[in-house]
mmCIF file of N, CA and C in Angstrom:
data_model
loop_
_atom_site.group_PDB
_atom_site.id
_atom_site.type_symbol
_atom_site.label_atom_id
_atom_site.label_comp_id
_atom_site.label_asym_id
_atom_site.label_seq_id
_atom_site.Cartn_x
_atom_site.Cartn_y
_atom_site.Cartn_z
ATOM 1 N N GLN W 30 -2.252 -160.876 8.893
ATOM 2 C CA GLN W 30 -2.410 -160.231 7.593
ATOM 3 C C GLN W 30 -1.154 -160.454 6.764
ATOM 4 N N VAL W 31 -1.330 -160.981 5.559
ATOM 5 C CA VAL W 31 -0.189 -161.249 4.693
ATOM 6 C C VAL W 31 0.252 -159.968 4.001
ATOM 7 N N GLN W 32 1.554 -159.750 3.993
ATOM 8 C CA GLN W 32 2.141 -158.632 3.243
ATOM 9 C C GLN W 32 3.242 -159.158 2.348
ATOM 10 N N LEU W 33 3.246 -158.685 1.123
ATOM 11 C CA LEU W 33 4.290 -159.006 0.152
ATOM 12 C C LEU W 33 4.879 -157.683 -0.315
ATOM 13 N N VAL W 34 6.172 -157.509 -0.125
ATOM 14 C CA VAL W 34 6.823 -156.241 -0.449
ATOM 15 C C VAL W 34 7.937 -156.491 -1.455
ATOM 16 N N GLU W 35 7.737 -155.967 -2.665
ATOM 17 C CA GLU W 35 8.723 -156.137 -3.733
ATOM 18 C C GLU W 35 9.770 -155.026 -3.691
ATOM 19 N N SER W 36 10.930 -155.344 -4.214
ATOM 20 C CA SER W 36 11.990 -154.348 -4.390
ATOM 21 C C SER W 36 12.882 -154.812 -5.536
ATOM 22 N N GLY W 37 13.719 -153.880 -6.018
ATOM 23 C CA GLY W 37 14.693 -154.241 -7.034
ATOM 24 C C GLY W 37 14.377 -153.797 -8.446
ATOM 25 N N GLY W 38 13.217 -153.204 -8.653
ATOM 26 C CA GLY W 38 12.894 -152.724 -9.991
ATOM 27 C C GLY W 38 13.725 -151.495 -10.351
ATOM 28 N N GLY W 39 13.625 -151.084 -11.604
ATOM 29 C CA GLY W 39 14.364 -149.904 -12.039
ATOM 30 C C GLY W 39 14.458 -149.819 -13.541
ATOM 31 N N LEU W 40 15.349 -148.939 -13.990
ATOM 32 C CA LEU W 40 15.583 -148.715 -15.416
ATOM 33 C C LEU W 40 16.895 -149.388 -15.812
ATOM 34 N N VAL W 41 16.851 -150.159 -16.887
ATOM 35 C CA VAL W 41 18.044 -150.863 -17.339
ATOM 36 C C VAL W 41 18.051 -150.874 -18.869
ATOM 37 N N GLN W 42 19.215 -150.933 -19.450
ATOM 38 C CA GLN W 42 19.320 -151.011 -20.904
ATOM 39 C C GLN W 42 19.054 -152.444 -21.378
ATOM 40 N N ALA W 43 18.632 -152.568 -22.599
ATOM 41 C CA ALA W 43 18.428 -153.888 -23.188
ATOM 42 C C ALA W 43 19.713 -154.708 -23.074
ATOM 43 N N GLY W 44 19.559 -155.969 -22.709
ATOM 44 C CA GLY W 44 20.695 -156.849 -22.494
ATOM 45 C C GLY W 44 21.185 -156.874 -21.057
ATOM 46 N N GLY W 45 20.693 -155.951 -20.259
ATOM 47 C CA GLY W 45 21.103 -155.873 -18.862
ATOM 48 C C GLY W 45 20.351 -156.836 -17.958
ATOM 49 N N SER W 46 20.620 -156.707 -16.669
ATOM 50 C CA SER W 46 20.037 -157.616 -15.676
ATOM 51 C C SER W 46 19.471 -156.828 -14.502
ATOM 52 N N LEU W 47 18.464 -157.423 -13.879
ATOM 53 C CA LEU W 47 17.908 -156.927 -12.622
ATOM 54 C C LEU W 47 17.526 -158.122 -11.764
ATOM 55 N N ARG W 48 17.542 -157.918 -10.456
ATOM 56 C CA ARG W 48 17.082 -158.947 -9.534
ATOM 57 C C ARG W 48 15.979 -158.373 -8.669
ATOM 58 N N LEU W 49 14.802 -158.944 -8.782
ATOM 59 C CA LEU W 49 13.682 -158.541 -7.957
ATOM 60 C C LEU W 49 13.631 -159.409 -6.701
ATOM 61 N N SER W 50 13.228 -158.785 -5.603
ATOM 62 C CA SER W 50 13.030 -159.507 -4.349
ATOM 63 C C SER W 50 11.618 -159.258 -3.847
ATOM 64 N N CYS W 51 11.094 -160.227 -3.127
ATOM 65 C CA CYS W 51 9.773 -160.083 -2.519
ATOM 66 C C CYS W 51 9.839 -160.673 -1.119
ATOM 67 N N ALA W 52 9.695 -159.803 -0.116
ATOM 68 C CA ALA W 52 9.710 -160.231 1.271
ATOM 69 C C ALA W 52 8.279 -160.450 1.746
ATOM 70 N N ALA W 53 8.033 -161.621 2.306
ATOM 71 C CA ALA W 53 6.683 -161.998 2.725
ATOM 72 C C ALA W 53 6.574 -162.069 4.236
ATOM 73 N N SER W 54 5.400 -161.748 4.726
ATOM 74 C CA SER W 54 5.111 -161.876 6.154
ATOM 75 C C SER W 54 3.633 -162.175 6.322
ATOM 76 N N GLY W 55 3.287 -162.723 7.476
ATOM 77 C CA GLY W 55 1.882 -162.893 7.800
ATOM 78 C C GLY W 55 1.385 -164.316 7.875
ATOM 79 N N ARG W 56 2.039 -165.245 7.162
ATOM 80 C CA ARG W 56 1.698 -166.650 7.331
ATOM 81 C C ARG W 56 2.936 -167.471 6.966
ATOM 82 N N THR W 57 2.887 -168.754 7.212
ATOM 83 C CA THR W 57 4.075 -169.601 7.089
ATOM 84 C C THR W 57 4.541 -169.644 5.638
ATOM 85 N N PHE W 58 5.576 -168.872 5.355
ATOM 86 C CA PHE W 58 6.061 -168.699 3.981
ATOM 87 C C PHE W 58 6.394 -170.033 3.328
ATOM 88 N N SER W 59 7.048 -170.913 4.078
ATOM 89 C CA SER W 59 7.536 -172.166 3.502
ATOM 90 C C SER W 59 6.430 -173.148 3.144
ATOM 91 N N SER W 60 5.178 -172.816 3.462
ATOM 92 C CA SER W 60 4.051 -173.698 3.146
ATOM 93 C C SER W 60 3.371 -173.360 1.830
ATOM 94 N N TYR W 61 3.794 -172.267 1.186
ATOM 95 C CA TYR W 61 3.070 -171.773 0.010
ATOM 96 C C TYR W 61 3.989 -171.571 -1.183
ATOM 97 N N ALA W 62 3.467 -171.946 -2.346
ATOM 98 C CA ALA W 62 4.168 -171.629 -3.576
ATOM 99 C C ALA W 62 4.107 -170.130 -3.822
ATOM 100 N N MET W 63 5.115 -169.615 -4.526
ATOM 101 C CA MET W 63 5.218 -168.186 -4.798
ATOM 102 C C MET W 63 5.384 -167.968 -6.296
ATOM 103 N N GLY W 64 5.074 -166.772 -6.730
ATOM 104 C CA GLY W 64 5.203 -166.499 -8.155
ATOM 105 C C GLY W 64 5.398 -165.032 -8.454
ATOM 106 N N TRP W 65 5.638 -164.771 -9.732
ATOM 107 C CA TRP W 65 5.755 -163.410 -10.252
ATOM 108 C C TRP W 65 4.846 -163.270 -11.471
ATOM 109 N N PHE W 66 4.166 -162.142 -11.529
ATOM 110 C CA PHE W 66 3.368 -161.758 -12.685
ATOM 111 C C PHE W 66 3.850 -160.385 -13.143
ATOM 112 N N ARG W 67 3.441 -159.984 -14.327
ATOM 113 C CA ARG W 67 3.756 -158.639 -14.793
ATOM 114 C C ARG W 67 2.577 -158.075 -15.581
ATOM 115 N N GLN W 68 2.518 -156.763 -15.597
ATOM 116 C CA GLN W 68 1.441 -156.088 -16.317
ATOM 117 C C GLN W 68 1.991 -154.856 -17.014
ATOM 118 N N ALA W 69 1.910 -154.861 -18.330
ATOM 119 C CA ALA W 69 2.323 -153.724 -19.137
ATOM 120 C C ALA W 69 1.113 -152.808 -19.339
ATOM 121 N N PRO W 70 1.351 -151.529 -19.641
ATOM 122 C CA PRO W 70 0.237 -150.592 -19.835
ATOM 123 C C PRO W 70 -0.746 -151.083 -20.903
ATOM 124 N N GLY W 71 -2.023 -151.091 -20.563
ATOM 125 C CA GLY W 71 -3.053 -151.488 -21.504
ATOM 126 C C GLY W 71 -3.188 -152.977 -21.718
ATOM 127 N N LYS W 72 -2.435 -153.771 -20.956
ATOM 128 C CA LYS W 72 -2.477 -155.229 -21.121
ATOM 129 C C LYS W 72 -2.912 -155.902 -19.829
ATOM 130 N N GLU W 73 -3.326 -157.162 -19.959
ATOM 131 C CA GLU W 73 -3.722 -157.928 -18.788
ATOM 132 C C GLU W 73 -2.492 -158.386 -18.003
ATOM 133 N N ARG W 74 -2.713 -158.674 -16.744
ATOM 134 C CA ARG W 74 -1.637 -159.202 -15.916
ATOM 135 C C ARG W 74 -1.264 -160.604 -16.432
ATOM 136 N N GLN W 75 0.036 -160.826 -16.568
ATOM 137 C CA GLN W 75 0.549 -162.029 -17.207
ATOM 138 C C GLN W 75 1.442 -162.817 -16.258
ATOM 139 N N PHE W 76 1.296 -164.123 -16.257
ATOM 140 C CA PHE W 76 2.171 -164.981 -15.465
ATOM 141 C C PHE W 76 3.595 -164.923 -16.003
ATOM 142 N N VAL W 77 4.566 -164.885 -15.098
ATOM 143 C CA VAL W 77 5.973 -164.891 -15.485
ATOM 144 C C VAL W 77 6.678 -166.157 -14.991
ATOM 145 N N ALA W 78 6.602 -166.414 -13.679
ATOM 146 C CA ALA W 78 7.321 -167.553 -13.107
ATOM 147 C C ALA W 78 6.703 -167.916 -11.765
ATOM 148 N N ALA W 79 6.897 -169.190 -11.363
ATOM 149 C CA ALA W 79 6.433 -169.645 -10.063
ATOM 150 C C ALA W 79 7.373 -170.710 -9.535
ATOM 151 N N ILE W 80 7.344 -170.885 -8.223
ATOM 152 C CA ILE W 80 8.194 -171.871 -7.574
ATOM 153 C C ILE W 80 7.403 -172.543 -6.467
ATOM 154 N N SER W 81 7.568 -173.848 -6.341
ATOM 155 C CA SER W 81 6.845 -174.594 -5.321
ATOM 156 C C SER W 81 7.356 -174.252 -3.928
ATOM 157 N N TRP W 82 6.578 -174.646 -2.908
ATOM 158 C CA TRP W 82 6.941 -174.323 -1.525
ATOM 159 C C TRP W 82 8.278 -174.945 -1.138
ATOM 160 N N SER W 83 8.584 -176.109 -1.740
ATOM 161 C CA SER W 83 9.777 -176.867 -1.370
ATOM 162 C C SER W 83 10.987 -176.570 -2.242
ATOM 163 N N ASN W 84 10.842 -175.661 -3.200
ATOM 164 C CA ASN W 84 11.928 -175.367 -4.147
ATOM 165 C C ASN W 84 12.123 -176.453 -5.187
ATOM 166 N N SER W 85 11.295 -177.486 -5.176
ATOM 167 C CA SER W 85 11.528 -178.633 -6.046
ATOM 168 C C SER W 85 11.039 -178.425 -7.474
ATOM 169 N N SER W 86 10.118 -177.493 -7.674
ATOM 170 C CA SER W 86 9.560 -177.277 -9.013
ATOM 171 C C SER W 86 9.506 -175.798 -9.343
ATOM 172 N N THR W 87 9.830 -175.487 -10.586
ATOM 173 C CA THR W 87 9.710 -174.113 -11.072
ATOM 174 C C THR W 87 8.936 -174.118 -12.388
ATOM 175 N N TYR W 88 8.299 -172.996 -12.674
ATOM 176 C CA TYR W 88 7.451 -172.850 -13.852
ATOM 177 C C TYR W 88 7.746 -171.483 -14.468
ATOM 178 N N TYR W 89 7.773 -171.441 -15.809
ATOM 179 C CA TYR W 89 8.059 -170.184 -16.499
ATOM 180 C C TYR W 89 7.150 -170.031 -17.714
ATOM 181 N N THR W 90 6.807 -168.794 -18.013
ATOM 182 C CA THR W 90 6.167 -168.545 -19.293
ATOM 183 C C THR W 90 7.232 -168.644 -20.382
ATOM 184 N N ASP W 91 6.822 -169.035 -21.577
ATOM 185 C CA ASP W 91 7.797 -169.341 -22.632
ATOM 186 C C ASP W 91 8.728 -168.170 -22.944
ATOM 187 N N SER W 92 8.205 -166.957 -22.886
ATOM 188 C CA SER W 92 9.000 -165.803 -23.324
ATOM 189 C C SER W 92 10.168 -165.471 -22.400
ATOM 190 N N VAL W 93 10.209 -166.043 -21.202
ATOM 191 C CA VAL W 93 11.307 -165.742 -20.281
ATOM 192 C C VAL W 93 12.196 -166.950 -20.004
ATOM 193 N N LYS W 94 11.841 -168.106 -20.528
ATOM 194 C CA LYS W 94 12.648 -169.306 -20.289
ATOM 195 C C LYS W 94 14.067 -169.101 -20.793
ATOM 196 N N GLY W 95 15.038 -169.472 -19.963
ATOM 197 C CA GLY W 95 16.435 -169.311 -20.319
ATOM 198 C C GLY W 95 16.998 -167.947 -19.979
ATOM 199 N N ARG W 96 16.131 -166.997 -19.632
ATOM 200 C CA ARG W 96 16.593 -165.646 -19.278
ATOM 201 C C ARG W 96 16.298 -165.298 -17.817
ATOM 202 N N PHE W 97 15.168 -165.751 -17.303
ATOM 203 C CA PHE W 97 14.758 -165.456 -15.925
ATOM 204 C C PHE W 97 14.901 -166.701 -15.067
ATOM 205 N N THR W 98 15.221 -166.484 -13.790
ATOM 206 C CA THR W 98 15.307 -167.580 -12.828
ATOM 207 C C THR W 98 14.599 -167.181 -11.548
ATOM 208 N N ILE W 99 13.648 -167.996 -11.121
ATOM 209 C CA ILE W 99 12.968 -167.768 -9.848
ATOM 210 C C ILE W 99 13.616 -168.642 -8.787
ATOM 211 N N SER W 100 13.752 -168.100 -7.589
ATOM 212 C CA SER W 100 14.304 -168.861 -6.474
ATOM 213 C C SER W 100 13.690 -168.352 -5.186
ATOM 214 N N ARG W 101 13.887 -169.079 -4.119
ATOM 215 C CA ARG W 101 13.344 -168.653 -2.828
ATOM 216 C C ARG W 101 14.281 -169.059 -1.705
ATOM 217 N N ASP W 102 14.215 -168.299 -0.633
ATOM 218 C CA ASP W 102 14.967 -168.593 0.581
ATOM 219 C C ASP W 102 13.954 -168.645 1.712
ATOM 220 N N ASN W 103 13.577 -169.837 2.104
ATOM 221 C CA ASN W 103 12.531 -169.970 3.121
ATOM 222 C C ASN W 103 12.985 -169.459 4.488
ATOM 223 N N ALA W 104 14.283 -169.461 4.730
ATOM 224 C CA ALA W 104 14.786 -168.939 5.999
ATOM 225 C C ALA W 104 14.620 -167.420 6.079
ATOM 226 N N LYS W 105 14.595 -166.770 4.917
ATOM 227 C CA LYS W 105 14.457 -165.308 4.863
ATOM 228 C C LYS W 105 13.062 -164.872 4.431
ATOM 229 N N ASN W 106 12.164 -165.822 4.206
ATOM 230 C CA ASN W 106 10.798 -165.504 3.762
ATOM 231 C C ASN W 106 10.811 -164.629 2.513
ATOM 232 N N THR W 107 11.676 -164.955 1.594
ATOM 233 C CA THR W 107 11.882 -164.111 0.418
ATOM 234 C C THR W 107 11.931 -164.952 -0.852
ATOM 235 N N VAL W 108 11.302 -164.419 -1.903
ATOM 236 C CA VAL W 108 11.386 -165.020 -3.228
ATOM 237 C C VAL W 108 12.068 -164.015 -4.152
ATOM 238 N N TYR W 109 12.815 -164.533 -5.108
ATOM 239 C CA TYR W 109 13.607 -163.698 -6.007
ATOM 240 C C TYR W 109 13.249 -163.986 -7.459
ATOM 241 N N LEU W 110 13.499 -162.992 -8.299
ATOM 242 C CA LEU W 110 13.407 -163.192 -9.738
ATOM 243 C C LEU W 110 14.645 -162.557 -10.359
ATOM 244 N N GLN W 111 15.565 -163.387 -10.802
ATOM 245 C CA GLN W 111 16.753 -162.912 -11.502
ATOM 246 C C GLN W 111 16.425 -162.798 -12.973
ATOM 247 N N MET W 112 16.568 -161.605 -13.510
ATOM 248 C CA MET W 112 16.209 -161.336 -14.899
ATOM 249 C C MET W 112 17.453 -160.928 -15.669
ATOM 250 N N ASN W 113 17.837 -161.761 -16.625
ATOM 251 C CA ASN W 113 19.002 -161.499 -17.468
ATOM 252 C C ASN W 113 18.574 -161.280 -18.911
ATOM 253 N N SER W 114 19.464 -160.726 -19.693
ATOM 254 C CA SER W 114 19.202 -160.491 -21.127
ATOM 255 C C SER W 114 17.861 -159.802 -21.325
ATOM 256 N N LEU W 115 17.649 -158.758 -20.567
ATOM 257 C CA LEU W 115 16.357 -158.066 -20.606
ATOM 258 C C LEU W 115 16.109 -157.424 -21.961
ATOM 259 N N LYS W 116 14.829 -157.422 -22.333
ATOM 260 C CA LYS W 116 14.390 -156.868 -23.610
ATOM 261 C C LYS W 116 13.380 -155.744 -23.346
ATOM 262 N N PRO W 117 13.230 -154.822 -24.281
ATOM 263 C CA PRO W 117 12.220 -153.762 -24.079
ATOM 264 C C PRO W 117 10.823 -154.315 -23.813
ATOM 265 N N GLU W 118 10.501 -155.458 -24.386
ATOM 266 C CA GLU W 118 9.167 -156.044 -24.172
ATOM 267 C C GLU W 118 8.986 -156.624 -22.770
ATOM 268 N N ASP W 119 10.039 -156.647 -21.978
ATOM 269 C CA ASP W 119 9.931 -157.053 -20.569
ATOM 270 C C ASP W 119 9.472 -155.892 -19.688
ATOM 271 N N THR W 120 9.373 -154.702 -20.262
ATOM 272 C CA THR W 120 8.945 -153.529 -19.499
ATOM 273 C C THR W 120 7.528 -153.725 -18.982
ATOM 274 N N ALA W 121 7.358 -153.581 -17.660
ATOM 275 C CA ALA W 121 6.062 -153.798 -17.023
ATOM 276 C C ALA W 121 6.191 -153.514 -15.536
ATOM 277 N N VAL W 122 5.059 -153.499 -14.859
ATOM 278 C CA VAL W 122 5.050 -153.563 -13.401
ATOM 279 C C VAL W 122 5.043 -155.042 -13.024
ATOM 280 N N TYR W 123 5.989 -155.421 -12.182
ATOM 281 C CA TYR W 123 6.118 -156.807 -11.753
ATOM 282 C C TYR W 123 5.523 -156.982 -10.374
ATOM 283 N N TYR W 124 4.675 -158.008 -10.247
ATOM 284 C CA TYR W 124 3.974 -158.269 -9.000
ATOM 285 C C TYR W 124 4.376 -159.616 -8.422
ATOM 286 N N CYS W 125 4.643 -159.606 -7.149
ATOM 287 C CA CYS W 125 4.866 -160.836 -6.402
ATOM 288 C C CYS W 125 3.502 -161.427 -6.038
ATOM 289 N N ALA W 126 3.417 -162.757 -6.013
ATOM 290 C CA ALA W 126 2.145 -163.408 -5.724
ATOM 291 C C ALA W 126 2.363 -164.621 -4.826
ATOM 292 N N GLN W 127 1.486 -164.799 -3.885
ATOM 293 C CA GLN W 127 1.509 -165.996 -3.032
ATOM 294 C C GLN W 127 0.294 -166.855 -3.387
ATOM 295 N N GLY W 128 0.574 -168.117 -3.679
ATOM 296 C CA GLY W 128 -0.475 -168.997 -4.156
ATOM 297 C C GLY W 128 -1.404 -169.509 -3.072
ATOM 298 N N ARG W 129 -2.518 -170.046 -3.495
ATOM 299 C CA ARG W 129 -3.412 -170.734 -2.588
ATOM 300 C C ARG W 129 -2.741 -172.012 -2.106
ATOM 301 N N TYR W 130 -3.160 -172.486 -0.943
ATOM 302 C CA TYR W 130 -2.521 -173.665 -0.375
ATOM 303 C C TYR W 130 -2.622 -174.827 -1.353
ATOM 304 N N GLY W 131 -1.483 -175.429 -1.681
ATOM 305 C CA GLY W 131 -1.465 -176.573 -2.573
ATOM 306 C C GLY W 131 -1.433 -176.247 -4.051
ATOM 307 N N SER W 132 -1.401 -174.942 -4.398
ATOM 308 C CA SER W 132 -1.413 -174.548 -5.806
ATOM 309 C C SER W 132 -0.236 -173.643 -6.132
ATOM 310 N N ALA W 133 0.364 -173.884 -7.280
ATOM 311 C CA ALA W 133 1.371 -172.946 -7.776
ATOM 312 C C ALA W 133 0.641 -171.796 -8.451
ATOM 313 N N PRO W 134 1.003 -170.553 -8.151
ATOM 314 C CA PRO W 134 0.298 -169.403 -8.711
ATOM 315 C C PRO W 134 0.692 -169.141 -10.159
ATOM 316 N N THR W 135 0.133 -169.925 -11.062
ATOM 317 C CA THR W 135 0.427 -169.777 -12.487
ATOM 318 C C THR W 135 -0.667 -169.036 -13.238
ATOM 319 N N THR W 136 -1.780 -168.807 -12.592
ATOM 320 C CA THR W 136 -2.864 -167.976 -13.136
ATOM 321 C C THR W 136 -3.382 -167.097 -12.006
ATOM 322 N N PRO W 137 -3.968 -165.933 -12.339
ATOM 323 C CA PRO W 137 -4.442 -165.044 -11.270
ATOM 324 C C PRO W 137 -5.444 -165.695 -10.321
ATOM 325 N N ASN W 138 -6.251 -166.628 -10.785
ATOM 326 C CA ASN W 138 -7.240 -167.228 -9.886
ATOM 327 C C ASN W 138 -6.625 -168.240 -8.920
ATOM 328 N N LYS W 139 -5.330 -168.470 -9.023
ATOM 329 C CA LYS W 139 -4.630 -169.329 -8.070
ATOM 330 C C LYS W 139 -3.823 -168.510 -7.069
ATOM 331 N N VAL W 140 -4.032 -167.205 -7.067
ATOM 332 C CA VAL W 140 -3.294 -166.306 -6.189
ATOM 333 C C VAL W 140 -4.162 -165.879 -5.008
ATOM 334 N N ASP W 141 -3.586 -166.017 -3.803
ATOM 335 C CA ASP W 141 -4.258 -165.533 -2.605
ATOM 336 C C ASP W 141 -3.919 -164.067 -2.329
ATOM 337 N N TYR W 142 -2.654 -163.725 -2.486
ATOM 338 C CA TYR W 142 -2.195 -162.374 -2.128
ATOM 339 C C TYR W 142 -1.248 -161.836 -3.194
ATOM 340 N N TRP W 143 -1.325 -160.503 -3.362
ATOM 341 C CA TRP W 143 -0.464 -159.784 -4.301
ATOM 342 C C TRP W 143 0.379 -158.756 -3.569
ATOM 343 N N GLY W 144 1.579 -158.491 -4.112
ATOM 344 C CA GLY W 144 2.351 -157.350 -3.665
ATOM 345 C C GLY W 144 1.866 -156.095 -4.358
ATOM 346 N N GLN W 145 2.514 -154.972 -4.037
ATOM 347 C CA GLN W 145 2.078 -153.692 -4.591
ATOM 348 C C GLN W 145 2.662 -153.426 -5.962
ATOM 349 N N GLY W 146 3.668 -154.187 -6.359
ATOM 350 C CA GLY W 146 4.274 -154.059 -7.673
ATOM 351 C C GLY W 146 5.515 -153.206 -7.678
ATOM 352 N N THR W 147 6.414 -153.512 -8.602
ATOM 353 C CA THR W 147 7.630 -152.730 -8.795
ATOM 354 C C THR W 147 7.850 -152.552 -10.290
ATOM 355 N N GLN W 148 8.199 -151.339 -10.681
ATOM 356 C CA GLN W 148 8.327 -151.023 -12.105
ATOM 357 C C GLN W 148 9.674 -151.487 -12.645
ATOM 358 N N VAL W 149 9.630 -152.165 -13.775
ATOM 359 C CA VAL W 149 10.829 -152.533 -14.522
ATOM 360 C C VAL W 149 10.717 -151.898 -15.899
ATOM 361 N N THR W 150 11.705 -151.095 -16.264
ATOM 362 C CA THR W 150 11.725 -150.438 -17.562
ATOM 363 C C THR W 150 13.020 -150.789 -18.275
ATOM 364 N N VAL W 151 12.885 -151.340 -19.482
ATOM 365 C CA VAL W 151 14.049 -151.732 -20.271
ATOM 366 C C VAL W 151 14.105 -150.837 -21.505
ATOM 367 N N SER W 152 15.178 -150.084 -21.611
ATOM 368 C CA SER W 152 15.326 -149.159 -22.741
ATOM 369 C C SER W 152 16.088 -149.827 -23.881
ATOM 370 N N SER W 153 15.728 -149.438 -25.091
ATOM 371 C CA SER W 153 16.380 -150.056 -26.267
ATOM 372 C C SER W 153 17.626 -149.292 -26.679
#
């Protein structure tokens, strides 16, 4: 059974930084692309970033390019999202996602498993 456990969310002022972590278990972590999505109240779940199984490719939604960095440590079965220059519009529940075999999880239909989510709140 695959489990994805996020941590690192919290309350931060605009311009601040947070680092989210997602620890995975249950299947060979290094064989699957990983990603992050977010969902604000009353809105659909939105793609944020993804990284290939080999660390060779990364993908970002336009609104976070240059501010967020996704990375992974296959030895620790963990994916990270470093978020800098945070804005109030980044406020959302952030979800870790593990992609289907051979697919980067850039849309919800390419996701096999979800984490439980971690709240990120950016105050102005």
